[in-house]
Short mmCIF file of C-alpha atoms and ligand atoms in Angstrom, two decimals:
data_model
loop_
_atom_site.label_atom_id
_atom_site.label_comp_id
_atom_site.label_asym_id
_atom_site.label_seq_id
_atom_site.Cartn_x
_atom_site.Cartn_y
_atom_site.Cartn_z
CA MET A 7 96.18 98.95 100.11
CA ILE A 8 95.72 97.89 103.71
CA VAL A 9 97.79 94.99 105.05
CA PHE A 10 96.09 92.63 107.51
CA LEU A 11 98.49 90.61 109.66
CA ILE A 12 96.95 87.40 110.90
CA GLY A 13 98.19 84.41 112.89
CA PHE A 14 97.94 82.62 116.18
CA MET A 15 98.48 84.39 119.51
CA GLY A 16 102.23 84.77 120.03
CA SER A 17 103.08 84.41 116.35
CA GLY A 18 104.66 87.87 116.17
CA LYS A 19 101.86 89.94 114.62
CA SER A 20 102.38 92.94 116.92
CA PHE A 21 106.16 92.87 116.51
CA TYR A 22 106.06 92.84 112.72
CA ALA A 23 103.14 95.26 112.53
CA LYS A 24 105.17 97.81 114.50
CA GLY A 25 108.28 97.22 112.40
CA LEU A 26 106.39 97.53 109.12
CA SER A 27 104.55 100.64 110.24
CA GLU A 28 107.78 102.35 111.32
CA PHE A 29 109.71 101.34 108.24
CA LEU A 30 107.00 102.23 105.74
CA HIS A 31 105.83 105.33 107.64
CA VAL A 32 102.24 104.20 107.56
CA PRO A 33 99.74 104.03 110.43
CA LEU A 34 99.23 100.87 112.42
CA VAL A 35 96.12 99.78 114.28
CA ASP A 36 96.12 96.86 116.69
CA LEU A 37 92.60 95.48 116.57
CA ASP A 38 92.52 94.29 120.20
CA GLN A 39 93.78 97.66 121.38
CA PHE A 40 91.14 99.45 119.30
CA ILE A 41 88.38 97.29 120.82
CA GLU A 42 89.76 97.87 124.33
CA GLU A 43 89.71 101.62 123.80
CA GLU A 44 86.22 101.59 122.27
CA GLN A 45 84.80 99.50 125.11
CA ALA A 46 86.96 101.06 127.82
CA MET A 47 87.71 97.53 129.03
CA SER A 48 90.58 95.11 128.64
CA ILE A 49 90.11 92.06 126.38
CA THR A 50 90.03 89.94 129.55
CA GLU A 51 87.22 92.07 131.01
CA ILE A 52 85.28 91.93 127.75
CA PHE A 53 85.48 88.11 127.75
CA GLU A 54 84.47 87.99 131.44
CA LYS A 55 81.64 90.49 131.33
CA MET A 56 80.25 89.99 127.83
CA GLY A 57 81.41 86.53 126.80
CA GLU A 58 83.34 85.38 123.74
CA PRO A 59 80.42 85.58 121.23
CA SER A 60 79.99 89.29 122.03
CA PHE A 61 83.73 89.82 121.64
CA ARG A 62 83.60 88.13 118.24
CA ALA A 63 80.73 90.38 117.17
CA LEU A 64 82.67 93.47 118.32
CA GLU A 65 85.73 92.21 116.47
CA SER A 66 83.85 91.86 113.16
CA VAL A 67 82.50 95.40 113.44
CA ALA A 68 85.88 96.77 114.55
CA ILE A 69 87.78 95.40 111.56
CA LYS A 70 85.51 97.32 109.22
CA GLN A 71 85.67 100.51 111.30
CA VAL A 72 89.45 100.42 111.55
CA TYR A 73 89.78 99.80 107.83
CA ALA A 74 87.51 102.74 106.96
CA ASP A 75 89.34 104.93 109.45
CA LEU A 76 92.76 104.06 108.03
CA LEU A 77 91.61 104.93 104.52
CA THR A 78 90.56 108.40 105.65
CA ARG A 79 93.84 109.01 107.51
CA THR A 80 96.16 108.37 104.64
CA THR A 81 96.24 111.52 102.54
CA GLU A 82 99.52 112.95 103.78
CA THR A 83 101.14 109.59 104.48
CA THR A 84 100.38 107.96 101.15
CA HIS A 85 103.56 106.19 100.21
CA ILE A 86 105.08 105.00 96.98
CA ASN A 87 104.47 101.47 98.15
CA ASP A 88 100.76 102.27 98.19
CA ILE A 89 100.53 100.43 101.46
CA LEU A 90 98.28 102.78 103.37
CA GLY A 91 98.19 101.12 106.74
CA ILE A 92 98.72 97.97 108.77
CA ILE A 93 96.07 96.20 110.84
CA SER A 94 97.32 93.71 113.39
CA CYS A 95 94.43 91.30 113.97
CA GLY A 96 93.63 89.16 116.98
CA GLY A 97 94.53 85.49 116.72
CA GLY A 98 90.90 84.47 116.23
CA THR A 99 89.85 87.31 113.91
CA PRO A 100 90.05 85.33 110.64
CA CYS A 101 88.11 82.39 112.09
CA PHE A 102 84.78 84.05 112.86
CA ASN A 103 81.92 85.41 110.79
CA ASP A 104 82.95 86.47 107.30
CA ASN A 105 86.12 88.21 108.51
CA MET A 106 88.62 86.29 106.41
CA GLU A 107 86.66 86.67 103.18
CA TRP A 108 86.11 90.33 103.95
CA MET A 109 89.81 90.98 104.61
CA ASN A 110 90.82 89.13 101.45
CA LYS A 111 88.46 91.30 99.48
CA HIS A 112 89.61 94.58 101.02
CA GLY A 113 93.36 94.26 101.46
CA LEU A 114 96.36 92.01 101.54
CA THR A 115 96.21 89.27 104.18
CA ILE A 116 99.47 87.90 105.52
CA TRP A 117 99.61 84.88 107.82
CA ILE A 118 102.58 84.65 110.16
CA ASN A 119 102.86 80.91 110.52
CA ALA A 120 105.14 80.51 113.54
CA PRO A 121 106.04 77.02 114.83
CA GLU A 122 104.05 75.62 117.77
CA GLU A 123 107.13 75.46 120.04
CA ILE A 124 107.85 79.16 119.49
CA ILE A 125 104.21 80.07 120.14
CA LEU A 126 104.29 78.02 123.35
CA GLU A 127 107.49 79.65 124.54
CA ARG A 128 106.15 83.15 123.90
CA LEU A 129 102.69 82.54 125.33
CA MET A 130 104.10 81.05 128.55
CA LYS A 131 105.71 84.45 129.16
CA GLU A 132 102.65 86.56 128.40
CA LYS A 133 99.49 84.51 128.78
CA GLU A 134 97.88 86.61 131.55
CA THR A 135 96.48 89.14 129.10
CA ARG A 136 94.91 86.42 126.93
CA PRO A 137 91.69 85.09 128.42
CA LEU A 138 91.66 81.93 126.31
CA VAL A 139 94.93 80.69 127.78
CA ALA A 140 95.49 82.62 131.02
CA SER A 141 94.65 79.73 133.35
CA LEU A 142 96.41 76.90 131.47
CA THR A 143 99.50 75.03 132.66
CA GLU A 144 102.37 74.58 130.22
CA GLU A 145 101.17 71.11 129.20
CA GLU A 146 97.58 72.26 128.79
CA LEU A 147 98.78 75.21 126.77
CA ARG A 148 100.80 72.91 124.50
CA GLY A 149 97.66 70.83 123.81
CA PHE A 150 95.52 73.93 123.36
CA ILE A 151 97.89 75.44 120.79
CA HIS A 152 98.06 72.18 118.85
CA GLN A 153 94.28 71.69 118.80
CA LYS A 154 93.37 75.30 118.06
CA LEU A 155 95.91 75.51 115.26
CA LEU A 156 94.34 72.46 113.64
CA GLU A 157 90.93 74.13 113.85
CA ARG A 158 92.18 77.50 112.68
CA LYS A 159 94.54 76.47 109.90
CA PRO A 160 91.77 76.23 107.27
CA TYR A 161 91.07 79.93 107.90
CA TYR A 162 94.68 81.05 108.15
CA GLU A 163 95.47 79.17 104.96
CA LYS A 164 93.15 81.46 103.06
CA ALA A 165 95.70 84.26 103.53
CA GLN A 166 97.10 85.70 100.33
CA SER A 167 100.65 85.46 101.60
CA VAL A 168 102.34 83.32 104.24
CA ILE A 169 105.42 84.07 106.30
CA ALA A 170 106.88 80.72 107.27
CA ASN A 171 110.09 82.01 108.81
CA HIS A 172 109.30 83.35 112.28
CA GLN A 173 112.67 85.13 112.40
CA ILE A 174 112.31 86.97 109.12
CA THR A 175 113.73 90.51 109.12
CA ILE A 176 111.54 93.54 108.46
CA HIS A 177 113.30 94.03 105.09
CA GLU A 178 112.57 90.46 104.06
CA PHE A 179 109.01 90.86 105.28
CA ILE A 180 108.59 93.94 103.10
CA ASN A 181 110.03 92.09 100.10
CA THR A 182 107.46 89.35 100.64
CA ILE A 183 104.69 91.93 100.73
CA GLN A 184 105.94 93.61 97.55
CA HIS A 185 106.04 90.26 95.83
CA ALA A 186 102.56 89.31 97.04
CA LYS A 187 101.16 92.70 95.98
CA ASN A 188 102.02 91.92 92.38
CA PHE A 189 99.56 89.07 92.48
CA PHE A 190 96.62 90.67 94.25
C1 LIG B 219 92.49 85.65 120.65
C2 LIG B 219 93.68 86.32 120.46
C3 LIG B 219 93.96 87.61 121.10
C4 LIG B 219 92.67 88.35 121.45
C5 LIG B 219 91.76 87.48 122.24
C6 LIG B 219 91.39 86.20 121.50
C7 LIG B 219 92.28 84.35 119.96
O1 LIG B 219 94.75 88.40 120.21
O2 LIG B 219 92.02 88.81 120.28
O3 LIG B 219 92.41 87.20 123.44
O4 LIG B 219 91.12 83.91 119.83
O5 LIG B 219 93.28 83.76 119.48
P1 LIG B 219 96.35 88.18 120.00
O6 LIG B 219 96.53 87.15 118.93
O7 LIG B 219 96.82 89.52 119.54
O8 LIG B 219 96.92 87.78 121.30
#
């Protein structure tokens, strides 16, 4: 089974993806990083040069490529947990095309539902690499997060499991996954 971590920018997807991958000894792919390597451009450059619709198209293709790739890489790492790999998605991945339905069909989707204040605090520190928010002031960013979360929640809410505690430990996270796996 492949685990897809979803959630808003700054919700902690990369942090937990790394922790889960290390703890479970399974490969991790960060979707943005995969796209950057494939295109030999940063996400910011892709947005600037190709525009967001092209990025969204690349993202939908990438999720399927990464999934297929992880399945072929798992022979010697197959673990008792039968979690074969972790994919850390971009914040918008579930909200475009059929991505959310596709991920729900092919793996276990987990939404990290971090509070808006925490997202704001984290994004203020690292917004340069995120083209959607790079130029916003703190107040604009606060409004952006609130509005986008409203728009995106219907997609995020389709996740098969939700992490509501943004400070959950890796052990607790794994317990949540084990529990969720029994249902899907
Ligand atoms: C985006 C989130 C980013 C990246 C791109 C667009 C979004 O990923 O895919 O900048 O639409 O929320 P992270 O959530 O990993 O920052």
